[in-house]
Amino acid sequence: LADRVAAVRERIARATTRSLRPENGVRLVAVSKRHPVSAVREAHALGLRVFGENYAQELIAKAADAGPLENIEWHMIGHVQSRKADLIPANFALMHSLDSLKLANRLERCAAERPLPVLLEFNVGGEETKSGWQASDESRWNEFLREIDMMLKLRRLTMRGLMKMPPLFDDPERTRPYFKKLSRLRNFLKQNFPA
């Protein structure tokens, strides 16, 4: 694990240098779903602090078993059903996968203790198996503006950015067009919602 973490950190350093971005502007999220608590402890000992989980109930049990770990932060990285939304605000520091107005409204009702930072999930690849607002057809982006506007007015959810899961390819370079489309979508949303 130490070798793999070091290799990922080296790739991050090279990528930030190439893109002229500060290295501290990138946060490494260790996907701990389906891994035992011992792996979380080992990764934490290597300096990792942000862990991603797909299932709220699995995280609750894992966090209890792990005990207090300094500066640990749990992120919800998977699809959340509305009926399980009540588990998210109290147990996660960031939700990567807000994919509907219905879920946003449910989270708003559940986030009484503190605001919940979220990323809005968009399906820019048009894949039927992926969640998120359908954003593969740029000519139809106006169709979800009303919902985005309604979510931005929620008091307990803080929109932190966008996310997507590109199609899986053997060659990672083939994902670049999907990241470029997401960048165009970000610019489109910034034009419509400057604040």
mmCIF file of C-alpha atoms in Angstrom:
data_model
loop_
_atom_site.group_PDB
_atom_site.id
_atom_site.type_symbol
_atom_site.label_atom_id
_atom_site.label_comp_id
_atom_site.label_asym_id
_atom_site.label_seq_id
_atom_site.Cartn_x
_atom_site.Cartn_y
_atom_site.Cartn_z
ATOM 1 C CA LEU A 1 0.000 0.000 0.000
ATOM 2 C CA ALA A 2 2.828 2.413 0.821
ATOM 3 C CA ASP A 3 4.296 1.946 -2.671
ATOM 4 C CA ARG A 4 0.920 2.493 -4.364
ATOM 5 C CA VAL A 5 0.198 5.639 -2.325
ATOM 6 C CA ALA A 6 3.662 7.008 -3.141
ATOM 7 C CA ALA A 7 3.119 6.297 -6.844
ATOM 8 C CA VAL A 8 -0.236 8.102 -6.856
ATOM 9 C CA ARG A 9 1.239 11.080 -5.044
ATOM 10 C CA GLU A 10 4.043 11.219 -7.615
ATOM 11 C CA ARG A 11 1.480 11.175 -10.464
ATOM 12 C CA ILE A 12 -0.417 14.013 -8.764
ATOM 13 C CA ALA A 13 2.798 16.015 -8.429
ATOM 14 C CA ARG A 14 3.644 15.526 -12.129
ATOM 15 C CA ALA A 15 0.098 16.391 -13.228
ATOM 16 C CA THR A 16 -0.076 19.562 -11.145
ATOM 17 C CA THR A 17 3.316 20.664 -12.428
ATOM 18 C CA ARG A 18 2.235 20.086 -16.054
ATOM 19 C CA SER A 19 -1.046 21.945 -15.557
ATOM 20 C CA LEU A 20 0.548 24.790 -13.561
ATOM 21 C CA ARG A 21 -1.749 24.068 -10.615
ATOM 22 C CA PRO A 22 -0.650 24.062 -6.998
ATOM 23 C CA GLU A 23 -0.169 20.530 -5.700
ATOM 24 C CA ASN A 24 -2.006 21.394 -2.488
ATOM 25 C CA GLY A 25 -5.092 22.164 -4.631
ATOM 26 C CA VAL A 26 -5.587 18.436 -5.243
ATOM 27 C CA ARG A 27 -7.024 16.181 -2.569
ATOM 28 C CA LEU A 28 -6.441 12.461 -2.767
ATOM 29 C CA VAL A 29 -9.560 10.478 -1.828
ATOM 30 C CA ALA A 30 -8.841 6.867 -0.884
ATOM 31 C CA VAL A 31 -11.779 4.691 -1.880
ATOM 32 C CA SER A 32 -12.243 2.507 1.161
ATOM 33 C CA LYS A 33 -15.502 0.850 0.160
ATOM 34 C CA ARG A 34 -15.394 -2.926 0.585
ATOM 35 C CA HIS A 35 -12.030 -2.675 2.344
ATOM 36 C CA PRO A 36 -11.602 -3.682 5.984
ATOM 37 C CA VAL A 37 -11.015 -1.225 8.805
ATOM 38 C CA SER A 38 -7.408 -2.427 8.991
ATOM 39 C CA ALA A 39 -6.828 -1.042 5.476
ATOM 40 C CA VAL A 40 -8.275 2.330 6.516
ATOM 41 C CA ARG A 41 -5.973 2.418 9.531
ATOM 42 C CA GLU A 42 -2.972 1.499 7.360
ATOM 43 C CA ALA A 43 -3.822 4.182 4.787
ATOM 44 C CA HIS A 44 -4.346 6.718 7.565
ATOM 45 C CA ALA A 45 -0.911 5.864 8.983
ATOM 46 C CA LEU A 46 0.515 6.640 5.518
ATOM 47 C CA GLY A 47 -0.944 10.133 5.709
ATOM 48 C CA LEU A 48 -4.226 9.680 3.856
ATOM 49 C CA ARG A 49 -7.070 11.577 5.498
ATOM 50 C CA VAL A 50 -9.984 11.509 3.046
ATOM 51 C CA PHE A 51 -11.838 8.246 2.494
ATOM 52 C CA GLY A 52 -14.698 7.567 0.089
ATOM 53 C CA GLU A 53 -17.549 5.177 0.788
ATOM 54 C CA ASN A 54 -20.467 4.052 -1.372
ATOM 55 C CA TYR A 55 -22.833 2.897 1.347
ATOM 56 C CA ALA A 56 -23.751 5.016 4.349
ATOM 57 C CA GLN A 57 -24.447 2.041 6.603
ATOM 58 C CA GLU A 58 -21.064 0.476 5.771
ATOM 59 C CA LEU A 59 -19.335 3.754 6.635
ATOM 60 C CA ILE A 60 -21.134 4.087 9.971
ATOM 61 C CA ALA A 61 -19.991 0.610 11.040
ATOM 62 C CA LYS A 62 -16.475 1.145 9.657
ATOM 63 C CA ALA A 63 -16.030 4.525 11.358
ATOM 64 C CA ALA A 64 -17.144 3.058 14.683
ATOM 65 C CA ASP A 65 -14.717 0.130 14.317
ATOM 66 C CA ALA A 66 -11.850 2.405 13.258
ATOM 67 C CA GLY A 67 -12.210 4.540 16.347
ATOM 68 C CA PRO A 68 -10.897 8.086 16.508
ATOM 69 C CA LEU A 69 -8.411 8.748 13.723
ATOM 70 C CA GLU A 70 -6.864 12.204 13.569
ATOM 71 C CA ASN A 71 -8.304 14.537 10.917
ATOM 72 C CA ILE A 72 -10.154 11.757 9.080
ATOM 73 C CA GLU A 73 -12.786 12.864 6.605
ATOM 74 C CA TRP A 74 -15.425 10.585 5.077
ATOM 75 C CA HIS A 75 -16.922 11.325 1.646
ATOM 76 C CA MET A 76 -20.037 9.757 0.137
ATOM 77 C CA ILE A 77 -18.982 8.805 -3.374
ATOM 78 C CA GLY A 78 -21.885 6.608 -4.473
ATOM 79 C CA HIS A 79 -25.484 7.004 -5.522
ATOM 80 C CA VAL A 80 -27.797 7.730 -2.587
ATOM 81 C CA GLN A 81 -31.407 6.659 -2.488
ATOM 82 C CA SER A 82 -33.739 9.330 -1.093
ATOM 83 C CA ARG A 83 -34.908 7.006 1.671
ATOM 84 C CA LYS A 84 -31.310 6.788 2.996
ATOM 85 C CA ALA A 85 -30.596 10.515 2.782
ATOM 86 C CA ASP A 86 -31.011 10.954 6.530
ATOM 87 C CA LEU A 87 -27.705 9.103 7.085
ATOM 88 C CA ILE A 88 -25.620 11.425 4.920
ATOM 89 C CA PRO A 89 -25.353 14.842 6.650
ATOM 90 C CA ALA A 90 -24.306 13.537 10.063
ATOM 91 C CA ASN A 91 -21.747 11.049 8.751
ATOM 92 C CA PHE A 92 -20.083 12.582 5.686
ATOM 93 C CA ALA A 93 -18.022 15.731 5.182
ATOM 94 C CA LEU A 94 -18.816 15.891 1.444
ATOM 95 C CA MET A 95 -21.272 14.182 -0.870
ATOM 96 C CA HIS A 96 -19.843 13.609 -4.348
ATOM 97 C CA SER A 97 -23.027 12.393 -5.979
ATOM 98 C CA LEU A 98 -26.031 14.722 -5.717
ATOM 99 C CA ASP A 99 -27.982 13.703 -8.791
ATOM 100 C CA SER A 100 -31.540 15.014 -8.420
ATOM 101 C CA LEU A 101 -33.683 17.787 -7.020
ATOM 102 C CA LYS A 102 -35.708 15.189 -5.105
ATOM 103 C CA LEU A 103 -32.589 14.017 -3.262
ATOM 104 C CA ALA A 104 -31.465 17.620 -2.686
ATOM 105 C CA ASN A 105 -34.769 18.458 -1.010
ATOM 106 C CA ARG A 106 -34.552 15.359 1.170
ATOM 107 C CA LEU A 107 -30.962 16.163 2.188
ATOM 108 C CA GLU A 108 -32.007 19.731 2.966
ATOM 109 C CA ARG A 109 -34.561 18.421 5.466
ATOM 110 C CA CYS A 110 -32.002 16.054 7.016
ATOM 111 C CA ALA A 111 -29.103 18.507 7.297
ATOM 112 C CA ALA A 112 -30.356 20.338 10.363
ATOM 113 C CA GLU A 113 -27.095 20.196 12.346
ATOM 114 C CA ARG A 114 -24.679 21.651 9.792
ATOM 115 C CA PRO A 115 -24.557 22.515 6.096
ATOM 116 C CA LEU A 116 -23.721 19.629 3.783
ATOM 117 C CA PRO A 117 -21.214 20.356 1.001
ATOM 118 C CA VAL A 118 -22.150 18.575 -2.230
ATOM 119 C CA LEU A 119 -20.947 18.036 -5.778
ATOM 120 C CA LEU A 120 -23.582 17.973 -8.516
ATOM 121 C CA GLU A 121 -23.345 14.815 -10.600
ATOM 122 C CA PHE A 122 -23.748 15.056 -14.360
ATOM 123 C CA ASN A 123 -23.860 12.240 -16.886
ATOM 124 C CA VAL A 124 -21.847 13.736 -19.759
ATOM 125 C CA GLY A 125 -21.263 10.360 -21.411
ATOM 126 C CA GLY A 126 -24.949 9.547 -21.941
ATOM 127 C CA GLU A 127 -24.519 6.133 -20.313
ATOM 128 C CA GLU A 128 -27.750 4.542 -19.118
ATOM 129 C CA THR A 129 -25.974 2.874 -16.204
ATOM 130 C CA LYS A 130 -24.739 6.202 -14.781
ATOM 131 C CA SER A 131 -26.602 8.557 -12.472
ATOM 132 C CA GLY A 132 -26.759 12.316 -12.713
ATOM 133 C CA TRP A 133 -28.409 14.972 -14.794
ATOM 134 C CA GLN A 134 -28.289 13.935 -18.438
ATOM 135 C CA ALA A 135 -25.736 16.317 -19.916
ATOM 136 C CA SER A 136 -24.375 14.462 -22.919
ATOM 137 C CA ASP A 137 -26.342 16.660 -25.353
ATOM 138 C CA GLU A 138 -25.109 20.228 -24.895
ATOM 139 C CA SER A 139 -28.131 21.626 -26.751
ATOM 140 C CA ARG A 140 -30.342 20.413 -23.865
ATOM 141 C CA TRP A 141 -28.409 21.904 -20.941
ATOM 142 C CA ASN A 142 -31.088 24.592 -20.483
ATOM 143 C CA GLU A 143 -33.488 21.836 -19.419
ATOM 144 C CA PHE A 144 -31.921 21.363 -15.985
ATOM 145 C CA LEU A 145 -31.279 25.047 -15.192
ATOM 146 C CA ARG A 146 -34.564 25.365 -13.275
ATOM 147 C CA GLU A 147 -33.650 22.472 -10.972
ATOM 148 C CA ILE A 148 -30.134 23.785 -10.411
ATOM 149 C CA ASP A 149 -31.571 27.199 -9.565
ATOM 150 C CA MET A 150 -33.936 25.625 -7.019
ATOM 151 C CA MET A 151 -31.068 23.704 -5.414
ATOM 152 C CA LEU A 152 -28.875 26.788 -5.168
ATOM 153 C CA LYS A 153 -31.604 28.366 -3.047
ATOM 154 C CA LEU A 154 -31.495 25.588 -0.456
ATOM 155 C CA ARG A 155 -30.000 26.863 2.799
ATOM 156 C CA ARG A 156 -28.368 23.714 4.176
ATOM 157 C CA LEU A 157 -26.685 22.407 1.031
ATOM 158 C CA THR A 158 -23.503 24.033 -0.208
ATOM 159 C CA MET A 159 -22.727 23.443 -3.875
ATOM 160 C CA ARG A 160 -18.960 22.932 -4.158
ATOM 161 C CA GLY A 161 -18.610 21.824 -7.744
ATOM 162 C CA LEU A 162 -19.423 19.263 -10.397
ATOM 163 C CA MET A 163 -18.575 15.606 -10.784
ATOM 164 C CA LYS A 164 -18.977 12.900 -13.356
ATOM 165 C CA MET A 165 -17.951 9.340 -14.015
ATOM 166 C CA PRO A 166 -16.624 9.058 -17.564
ATOM 167 C CA PRO A 167 -16.936 5.837 -19.526
ATOM 168 C CA LEU A 168 -14.236 3.321 -18.637
ATOM 169 C CA PHE A 169 -11.543 2.851 -21.281
ATOM 170 C CA ASP A 170 -8.286 0.919 -21.330
ATOM 171 C CA ASP A 171 -6.607 4.110 -22.538
ATOM 172 C CA PRO A 172 -7.228 6.917 -20.002
ATOM 173 C CA GLU A 173 -6.580 9.530 -22.723
ATOM 174 C CA ARG A 174 -9.979 8.610 -24.188
ATOM 175 C CA THR A 175 -11.640 10.186 -21.130
ATOM 176 C CA ARG A 176 -10.313 13.669 -21.952
ATOM 177 C CA PRO A 177 -13.310 14.690 -24.127
ATOM 178 C CA TYR A 178 -15.634 13.970 -21.192
ATOM 179 C CA PHE A 179 -13.594 16.151 -18.841
ATOM 180 C CA LYS A 180 -13.573 18.900 -21.485
ATOM 181 C CA LYS A 181 -17.350 18.655 -21.770
ATOM 182 C CA LEU A 182 -17.672 18.921 -17.998
ATOM 183 C CA SER A 183 -15.470 22.030 -18.125
ATOM 184 C CA ARG A 184 -17.786 23.555 -20.750
ATOM 185 C CA LEU A 185 -20.753 22.658 -18.549
ATOM 186 C CA ARG A 186 -19.095 24.373 -15.582
ATOM 187 C CA ASN A 187 -18.626 27.511 -17.691
ATOM 188 C CA PHE A 188 -22.246 27.314 -18.863
ATOM 189 C CA LEU A 189 -23.481 27.073 -15.279
ATOM 190 C CA LYS A 190 -21.215 29.941 -14.180
ATOM 191 C CA GLN A 191 -22.748 32.134 -16.905
ATOM 192 C CA ASN A 192 -26.249 31.296 -15.673
ATOM 193 C CA PHE A 193 -25.428 31.429 -11.953
ATOM 194 C CA PRO A 194 -22.556 33.895 -11.466
ATOM 195 C CA ALA A 195 -22.787 33.767 -7.666
#
